[in-house]
């Protein structure tokens, strides 16, 4: 992937915005193309009462990456909406940041499937998320 293509995708994602929830949680996009999207999320502020990264925070990171990637793939005049998501948490981060790397499993005309691997600062996998999005025509502007 060229730097220009990577920059164009990141510019698109930044202009579109990640949504209020992701923004409140401190998510930051680092890389954005149809083949690979990367974002980070701080552990601090996104923990359970016992100090472990909340499983729902991993899922928010995964859904944000997967849905945005599906919308980039869908293109103008089309909209991708989530229809299924699942996550398997295998490790708990307790400090630093986690990084989500989103790659496509399937990029179709009407359905996309993405896998998001979330790792801690030491590169250890914490969660594996899979999201399926349906692509449809965007509603007409009012």
Coordinates of N, CA, C and O in Angstrom, one line a residue:
X1 N 0.9 -1.2 0.0 CA 0.0 0.0 0.0 C 0.9 1.2 0.0 O 1.8 1.3 0.8
X2 N 0.6 2.2 -0.9 CA 1.4 3.4 -0.9 C 1.1 4.3 0.2 O 0.0 4.3 0.8
X3 N 2.1 5.2 0.5 CA 1.9 6.2 1.5 C 0.7 7.1 1.2 O -0.1 7.5 2.0
X4 N 0.5 7.4 -0.1 CA -0.6 8.3 -0.6 C -1.9 7.6 -0.3 O -2.8 8.2 0.2
X5 N -2.0 6.3 -0.6 CA -3.3 5.6 -0.4 C -3.5 5.5 1.1 O -4.7 5.7 1.5
X6 N -2.5 5.3 1.9 CA -2.7 5.2 3.4 C -3.1 6.6 3.9 O -4.1 6.7 4.7
X7 N -2.5 7.7 3.4 CA -2.9 9.0 3.8 C -4.3 9.4 3.4 O -5.1 10.0 4.2
X8 N -4.7 9.0 2.2 CA -6.1 9.2 1.7 C -7.1 8.6 2.6 O -8.1 9.2 3.0
X9 N -6.9 7.3 3.0 CA -7.8 6.6 3.9 C -7.8 7.2 5.2 O -8.9 7.3 5.8
X10 N -6.7 7.6 5.8 CA -6.7 8.2 7.1 C -7.3 9.6 7.1 O -8.1 9.9 8.0
X11 N -7.1 10.3 6.0 CA -7.8 11.6 5.8 C -9.4 11.4 5.8 O -10.1 12.1 6.4
X12 N -9.8 10.3 5.1 CA -11.2 10.0 5.0 C -11.8 9.7 6.4 O -12.8 10.2 6.8
X13 N -11.1 8.8 7.1 CA -11.5 8.4 8.4 C -11.6 9.6 9.4 O -12.5 9.8 10.2
X14 N -10.5 10.5 9.3 CA -10.5 11.6 10.2 C -11.6 12.6 9.9 O -12.3 13.1 10.8
X15 N -11.9 12.8 8.6 CA -12.9 13.7 8.2 C -14.3 13.2 8.6 O -15.2 14.0 9.1
X16 N -14.5 11.9 8.5 CA -15.8 11.3 8.8 C -16.0 11.3 10.4 O -17.1 11.5 10.8
X17 N -14.9 11.1 11.1 CA -15.0 11.1 12.6 C -15.3 9.7 13.0 O -15.8 8.8 12.3
X18 N -14.9 9.4 14.3 CA -15.0 8.0 14.8 C -16.2 7.8 15.6 O -16.5 6.7 16.1
X19 N -16.9 8.9 15.9 CA -18.1 8.8 16.7 C -17.8 9.3 18.2 O -16.7 9.2 18.6
X20 N -18.9 9.7 18.8 CA -18.7 10.3 20.2 C -18.2 9.3 21.2 O -17.4 9.6 22.0
X21 N -18.7 8.0 21.1 CA -18.2 7.0 22.1 C -16.7 6.8 22.0 O -16.0 6.8 22.9
X22 N -16.3 6.5 20.7 CA -14.9 6.2 20.5 C -14.0 7.4 20.9 O -12.9 7.3 21.5
X23 N -14.5 8.6 20.6 CA -13.7 9.8 21.0 C -13.6 10.0 22.5 O -12.6 10.3 23.0
X24 N -14.7 9.7 23.2 CA -14.7 9.8 24.7 C -13.8 8.8 25.3 O -13.1 9.0 26.3
X25 N -13.6 7.6 24.6 CA -12.8 6.6 25.1 C -11.3 6.8 24.8 O -10.4 6.1 25.3
X26 N -11.0 7.8 24.0 CA -9.6 8.1 23.7 C -9.0 7.4 22.5 O -7.8 7.3 22.3
X27 N -9.9 6.9 21.6 CA -9.4 6.1 20.4 C -8.7 7.0 19.5 O -9.1 8.2 19.3
X28 N -7.6 6.5 18.8 CA -6.9 7.3 17.9 C -6.5 6.4 16.7 O -5.9 5.3 16.8
X29 N -6.9 6.8 15.5 CA -6.6 6.1 14.2 C -5.1 6.4 13.9 O -4.7 7.5 13.9
X30 N -4.4 5.3 13.5 CA -3.0 5.5 13.1 C -2.8 5.1 11.6 O -1.9 5.7 11.0
X31 N -3.6 4.2 11.1 CA -3.5 3.8 9.7 C -4.9 3.4 9.2 O -5.7 2.8 10.0
X32 N -5.2 3.7 7.9 CA -6.5 3.4 7.5 C -6.6 3.2 6.0 O -6.4 4.1 5.2
X33 N -6.7 1.9 5.5 CA -6.9 1.6 4.1 C -8.0 0.5 4.1 O -8.3 0.0 5.2
X34 N -8.4 0.1 2.9 CA -9.4 -1.0 2.9 C -8.7 -2.4 3.3 O -9.5 -3.3 3.6
X35 N -7.4 -2.5 3.2 CA -6.7 -3.7 3.6 C -6.2 -3.8 5.0 O -5.9 -4.9 5.5
X36 N -6.1 -2.7 5.7 CA -5.6 -2.7 7.0 C -5.9 -1.3 7.7 O -5.6 -0.3 7.2
X37 N -6.5 -1.4 8.9 CA -6.8 -0.3 9.7 C -6.2 -0.5 11.1 O -6.3 -1.6 11.6
X38 N -5.6 0.5 11.7 CA -5.0 0.4 13.0 C -5.4 1.6 13.8 O -5.4 2.7 13.4
X39 N -5.8 1.3 15.1 CA -6.1 2.3 16.1 C -5.7 1.9 17.4 O -5.5 0.7 17.7
X40 N -5.5 2.9 18.3 CA -5.1 2.6 19.7 C -6.2 3.1 20.6 O -7.0 4.0 20.3
X41 N -6.2 2.6 21.8 CA -7.1 2.9 22.9 C -6.4 2.8 24.2 O -5.7 1.8 24.5
X42 N -6.4 3.9 25.0 CA -5.7 3.8 26.3 C -6.5 2.9 27.3 O -7.7 2.8 27.2
X43 N -5.7 2.2 28.1 CA -6.3 1.4 29.1 C -6.9 2.2 30.2 O -8.1 2.0 30.6
X44 N -6.2 3.2 30.6 CA -6.7 4.1 31.7 C -8.0 4.8 31.2 O -8.1 5.3 30.1
X45 N -9.0 4.7 32.1 CA -10.3 5.3 31.8 C -11.3 4.3 31.1 O -12.4 4.6 30.9
X46 N -10.7 3.1 30.7 CA -11.5 2.1 30.0 C -11.4 0.7 30.7 O -11.4 -0.3 30.1
X47 N -11.4 0.8 32.1 CA -11.2 -0.4 32.9 C -12.5 -0.8 33.7 O -13.4 0.0 33.9
X48 N -12.5 -2.1 34.1 CA -13.4 -2.6 35.0 C -13.1 -2.1 36.4 O -12.0 -1.6 36.6
X49 N -13.9 -2.2 37.4 CA -13.6 -1.8 38.8 C -12.3 -2.4 39.3 O -11.7 -1.8 40.2
X50 N -11.9 -3.6 38.9 CA -10.7 -4.2 39.4 C -9.4 -3.8 38.7 O -8.4 -4.3 38.9
X51 N -9.5 -2.9 37.7 CA -8.4 -2.3 37.0 C -8.0 -3.0 35.7 O -7.0 -2.7 35.1
X52 N -8.8 -4.0 35.3 CA -8.5 -4.7 34.0 C -9.2 -3.9 32.9 O -10.3 -3.4 33.1
X53 N -8.6 -4.0 31.7 CA -9.3 -3.4 30.5 C -10.7 -4.0 30.4 O -10.8 -5.3 30.5
X54 N -11.7 -3.2 30.2 CA -13.1 -3.7 30.1 C -13.2 -4.5 28.8 O -12.8 -3.9 27.7
X55 N -13.9 -5.6 28.8 CA -14.1 -6.4 27.6 C -14.9 -5.6 26.6 O -14.7 -5.7 25.4
X56 N -15.8 -4.8 27.1 CA -16.6 -4.0 26.2 C -15.8 -2.9 25.5 O -16.1 -2.5 24.3
X57 N -14.7 -2.4 26.1 CA -13.8 -1.5 25.5 C -13.1 -2.1 24.3 O -12.9 -1.5 23.2
X58 N -12.7 -3.4 24.4 CA -12.1 -4.1 23.3 C -13.1 -4.1 22.1 O -12.7 -3.9 21.0
X59 N -14.4 -4.4 22.4 CA -15.4 -4.5 21.4 C -15.7 -3.2 20.7 O -15.8 -3.1 19.5
X60 N -15.7 -2.1 21.5 CA -15.8 -0.8 20.9 C -14.7 -0.5 19.9 O -15.0 0.0 18.8
X61 N -13.5 -0.8 20.3 CA -12.4 -0.6 19.4 C -12.6 -1.5 18.1 O -12.4 -1.0 17.0
X62 N -12.9 -2.7 18.3 CA -13.1 -3.6 17.2 C -14.3 -3.1 16.3 O -14.1 -3.1 15.0
X63 N -15.4 -2.8 16.9 CA -16.5 -2.4 16.1 C -16.2 -1.0 15.3 O -16.6 -0.9 14.2
X64 N -15.6 -0.1 16.0 CA -15.2 1.1 15.4 C -14.3 0.9 14.2 O -14.6 1.4 13.1
X65 N -13.3 0.1 14.3 CA -12.4 -0.2 13.2 C -13.1 -1.0 12.1 O -13.0 -0.6 10.9
X66 N -13.8 -2.0 12.4 CA -14.5 -2.9 11.4 C -15.6 -2.1 10.7 O -15.7 -2.3 9.4
X67 N -16.4 -1.3 11.4 CA -17.5 -0.6 10.7 C -16.9 0.5 9.8 O -17.4 0.7 8.7
X68 N -15.9 1.2 10.3 CA -15.3 2.3 9.5 C -14.6 1.7 8.2 O -14.7 2.2 7.1
X69 N -13.9 0.5 8.4 CA -13.3 -0.1 7.3 C -14.4 -0.6 6.2 O -14.2 -0.4 5.0
X70 N -15.5 -1.1 6.7 CA -16.6 -1.5 5.8 C -17.1 -0.3 5.1 O -17.5 -0.4 3.9
X71 N -17.3 0.8 5.7 CA -17.8 2.0 5.1 C -16.8 2.6 4.1 O -17.2 3.0 3.0
X72 N -15.5 2.5 4.3 CA -14.6 2.9 3.3 C -14.7 2.0 2.1 O -14.7 2.5 1.0
X73 N -14.8 0.7 2.3 CA -15.0 -0.3 1.2 C -16.3 0.0 0.4 O -16.3 -0.1 -0.8
X74 N -17.4 0.3 1.1 CA -18.7 0.5 0.5 C -18.6 1.7 -0.5 O -19.3 1.5 -1.6
X75 N -17.9 2.7 -0.2 CA -17.8 3.8 -1.2 C -19.0 4.8 -1.1 O -19.9 4.6 -0.3
X76 N -18.9 5.9 -1.9 CA -19.9 6.9 -1.9 C -21.3 6.4 -2.2 O -21.5 5.6 -3.0
X77 N -22.2 7.0 -1.5 CA -23.6 6.6 -1.7 C -24.1 5.3 -1.1 O -25.2 4.9 -1.2
X78 N -23.2 4.6 -0.4 CA -23.4 3.3 0.2 C -23.1 3.5 1.7 O -22.4 4.3 2.1
X79 N -23.7 2.6 2.5 CA -23.6 2.7 4.0 C -23.4 1.2 4.5 O -24.2 0.4 4.1
X80 N -22.4 1.0 5.3 CA -22.2 -0.3 6.0 C -22.8 -0.2 7.4 O -22.4 0.7 8.2
X81 N -23.6 -1.2 7.8 CA -24.1 -1.3 9.1 C -23.8 -2.6 9.7 O -23.9 -3.6 9.0
X82 N -23.5 -2.7 11.0 CA -23.1 -3.9 11.6 C -24.4 -4.8 11.8 O -25.4 -4.3 12.2
X83 N -24.2 -6.1 11.5 CA -25.2 -7.1 11.8 C -24.8 -8.2 12.7 O -25.7 -8.9 13.2
X84 N -23.5 -8.3 13.0 CA -23.1 -9.4 13.9 C -21.7 -9.0 14.4 O -20.8 -8.5 13.6
X85 N -21.4 -9.2 15.7 CA -20.1 -9.0 16.2 C -19.9 -10.1 17.3 O -20.8 -10.4 18.0
X86 N -18.7 -10.6 17.4 CA -18.3 -11.5 18.5 C -16.9 -11.2 18.9 O -16.1 -10.7 18.1
X87 N -16.6 -11.6 20.1 CA -15.2 -11.3 20.7 C -14.8 -12.4 21.6 O -15.7 -13.0 22.4
X88 N -13.6 -12.8 21.5 CA -13.0 -13.7 22.5 C -11.8 -13.0 23.1 O -10.9 -12.6 22.5
X89 N -11.9 -12.8 24.5 CA -10.9 -12.1 25.2 C -10.0 -13.2 25.8 O -10.4 -14.1 26.5
X90 N -8.7 -13.0 25.6 CA -7.7 -14.0 26.0 C -6.7 -13.5 27.0 O -5.9 -14.2 27.5
X91 N -6.6 -12.2 27.2 CA -5.7 -11.5 28.1 C -6.3 -10.2 28.5 O -7.0 -9.6 27.8
X92 N -5.9 -9.7 29.7 CA -6.3 -8.5 30.2 C -5.2 -7.5 30.3 O -4.2 -7.7 31.0
X93 N -5.3 -6.3 29.6 CA -4.4 -5.3 29.7 C -4.7 -4.5 31.0 O -5.8 -4.4 31.4
X94 N -3.6 -4.0 31.7 CA -3.8 -3.3 32.9 C -3.2 -1.9 32.9 O -3.5 -1.1 33.8
X95 N -2.5 -1.6 31.8 CA -1.9 -0.2 31.7 C -1.5 0.0 30.3 O -1.5 -0.9 29.4
X96 N -1.1 1.2 30.0 CA -0.6 1.6 28.6 C -1.7 1.7 27.6 O -2.8 2.2 28.0
X97 N -1.5 1.3 26.4 CA -2.5 1.4 25.4 C -2.6 0.0 24.8 O -1.7 -0.8 24.8
X98 N -3.8 -0.3 24.2 CA -4.0 -1.5 23.4 C -4.1 -1.0 21.9 O -4.5 0.1 21.6
X99 N -3.7 -1.9 21.0 CA -3.7 -1.5 19.6 C -4.6 -2.6 18.9 O -4.4 -3.8 19.0
X100 N -5.5 -2.1 18.1 CA -6.4 -2.9 17.2 C -5.9 -2.9 15.8 O -5.7 -1.8 15.3
X101 N -5.8 -4.0 15.2 CA -5.4 -4.2 13.8 C -6.5 -4.9 13.1 O -6.8 -6.0 13.4
X102 N -7.2 -4.2 12.2 CA -8.3 -4.7 11.4 C -8.0 -5.1 10.0 O -7.4 -4.3 9.3
X103 N -8.3 -6.3 9.7 CA -8.0 -6.8 8.3 C -9.3 -7.5 7.8 O -10.0 -8.1 8.5
X104 N -9.5 -7.4 6.5 CA -10.7 -8.0 5.9 C -10.6 -9.5 5.8 O -9.5 -10.0 5.5
X105 N -11.7 -10.2 6.0 CA -11.8 -11.6 5.8 C -12.6 -11.8 4.5 O -12.3 -12.6 3.6
X106 N -13.6 -10.9 4.3 CA -14.4 -10.9 3.0 C -14.9 -9.5 2.7 O -15.4 -8.8 3.6
X107 N -14.7 -9.1 1.5 CA -15.1 -7.8 1.0 C -16.0 -8.0 -0.2 O -15.6 -8.1 -1.3
X108 N -17.3 -8.0 0.1 CA -18.3 -8.3 -1.0 C -19.1 -7.0 -1.3 O -18.8 -5.9 -0.8
X109 N -20.0 -7.2 -2.2 CA -20.9 -6.1 -2.6 C -21.9 -5.7 -1.6 O -22.4 -4.6 -1.4
X110 N -22.4 -6.8 -0.8 CA -23.4 -6.5 0.2 C -23.0 -6.9 1.6 O -23.7 -6.5 2.5
X111 N -22.0 -7.7 1.7 CA -21.5 -8.1 3.1 C -20.0 -8.0 3.2 O -19.3 -8.3 2.2
X112 N -19.5 -7.5 4.3 CA -18.1 -7.5 4.6 C -17.9 -8.2 6.0 O -18.8 -8.2 6.8
X113 N -16.8 -8.9 6.1 CA -16.4 -9.5 7.4 C -15.0 -9.0 7.7 O -14.1 -9.1 6.8
X114 N -14.7 -8.5 8.9 CA -13.4 -8.1 9.3 C -13.0 -8.8 10.6 O -13.9 -9.1 11.4
X115 N -11.7 -9.1 10.7 CA -11.2 -9.6 12.0 C -10.3 -8.5 12.6 O -9.5 -7.8 11.9
X116 N -10.5 -8.2 13.9 CA -9.7 -7.2 14.6 C -8.9 -7.9 15.7 O -9.6 -8.6 16.5
X117 N -7.6 -7.8 15.7 CA -6.8 -8.4 16.7 C -6.3 -7.2 17.6 O -5.7 -6.2 17.1
X118 N -6.6 -7.3 18.9 CA -6.3 -6.3 19.9 C -5.1 -6.8 20.7 O -5.3 -7.9 21.3
X119 N -4.0 -6.1 20.7 CA -2.8 -6.5 21.5 C -2.4 -5.4 22.5 O -2.7 -4.2 22.3
X120 N -1.7 -5.8 23.5 CA -1.2 -4.9 24.6 C 0.1 -4.3 24.1 O 0.6 -4.6 23.0
X121 N 0.7 -3.5 25.0 CA 2.0 -2.8 24.7 C 3.1 -3.8 24.4 O 4.1 -3.5 23.7
X122 N 3.0 -5.0 24.9 CA 4.0 -6.0 24.7 C 3.8 -6.9 23.5 O 4.5 -7.9 23.2
X123 N 2.7 -6.6 22.7 CA 2.4 -7.3 21.5 C 1.6 -8.6 21.8 O 1.4 -9.4 20.9
X124 N 1.1 -8.8 23.0 CA 0.4 -10.0 23.4 C -1.1 -9.8 23.0 O -1.7 -8.8 23.4
X125 N -1.7 -10.8 22.4 CA -3.1 -10.7 22.0 C -4.0 -10.7 23.2 O -3.9 -11.6 24.1
X126 N -4.9 -9.7 23.2 CA -5.8 -9.6 24.3 C -7.2 -10.0 23.9 O -8.0 -10.5 24.7
X127 N -7.6 -9.7 22.7 CA -8.9 -10.0 22.2 C -8.9 -10.2 20.7 O -8.1 -9.6 20.0
X128 N -9.8 -11.1 20.2 CA -10.0 -11.3 18.8 C -11.4 -11.1 18.5 O -12.3 -11.7 19.2
X129 N -11.7 -10.1 17.6 CA -13.1 -9.7 17.3 C -13.4 -9.9 15.9 O -12.5 -9.7 15.0
X130 N -14.6 -10.4 15.6 CA -15.0 -10.5 14.2 C -16.3 -9.8 14.0 O -17.2 -9.9 14.9
X131 N -16.4 -8.9 13.0 CA -17.6 -8.2 12.7 C -18.1 -8.4 11.3 O -17.3 -8.4 10.4
X132 N -19.4 -8.5 11.2 CA -20.0 -8.6 9.8 C -20.8 -7.4 9.6 O -21.6 -7.0 10.5
X133 N -20.7 -6.7 8.5 CA -21.4 -5.5 8.1 C -22.2 -5.8 6.9 O -21.7 -6.4 5.9
X134 N -23.4 -5.2 6.8 CA -24.2 -5.3 5.6 C -24.1 -3.9 4.9 O -24.1 -2.9 5.6
X135 N -23.9 -4.0 3.6 CA -23.8 -2.7 2.8 C -25.1 -2.5 2.1 O -25.6 -3.4 1.5
X136 N -25.6 -1.3 2.2 CA -26.8 -0.9 1.6 C -26.7 0.5 1.0 O -25.7 1.2 1.3
X137 N -27.7 0.9 0.3 CA -27.7 2.3 -0.2 C -27.9 3.3 0.9 O -28.7 3.0 1.8
X138 N -27.2 4.4 0.9 CA -27.3 5.4 2.0 C -28.7 6.0 1.8 O -29.2 6.2 0.7
X139 N -29.3 6.4 2.9 CA -30.6 7.1 2.8 C -30.4 8.4 2.1 O -29.4 9.1 2.1
X140 N -31.5 8.8 1.4 CA -31.5 10.1 0.7 C -31.3 11.3 1.7 O -31.9 11.2 2.8
X141 N -30.6 12.3 1.3 CA -30.5 13.5 2.2 C -31.8 14.2 2.3 O -32.5 14.3 1.3
X142 N -32.1 14.7 3.4 CA -33.4 15.4 3.6 C -33.2 16.9 3.5 O -32.3 17.5 3.9

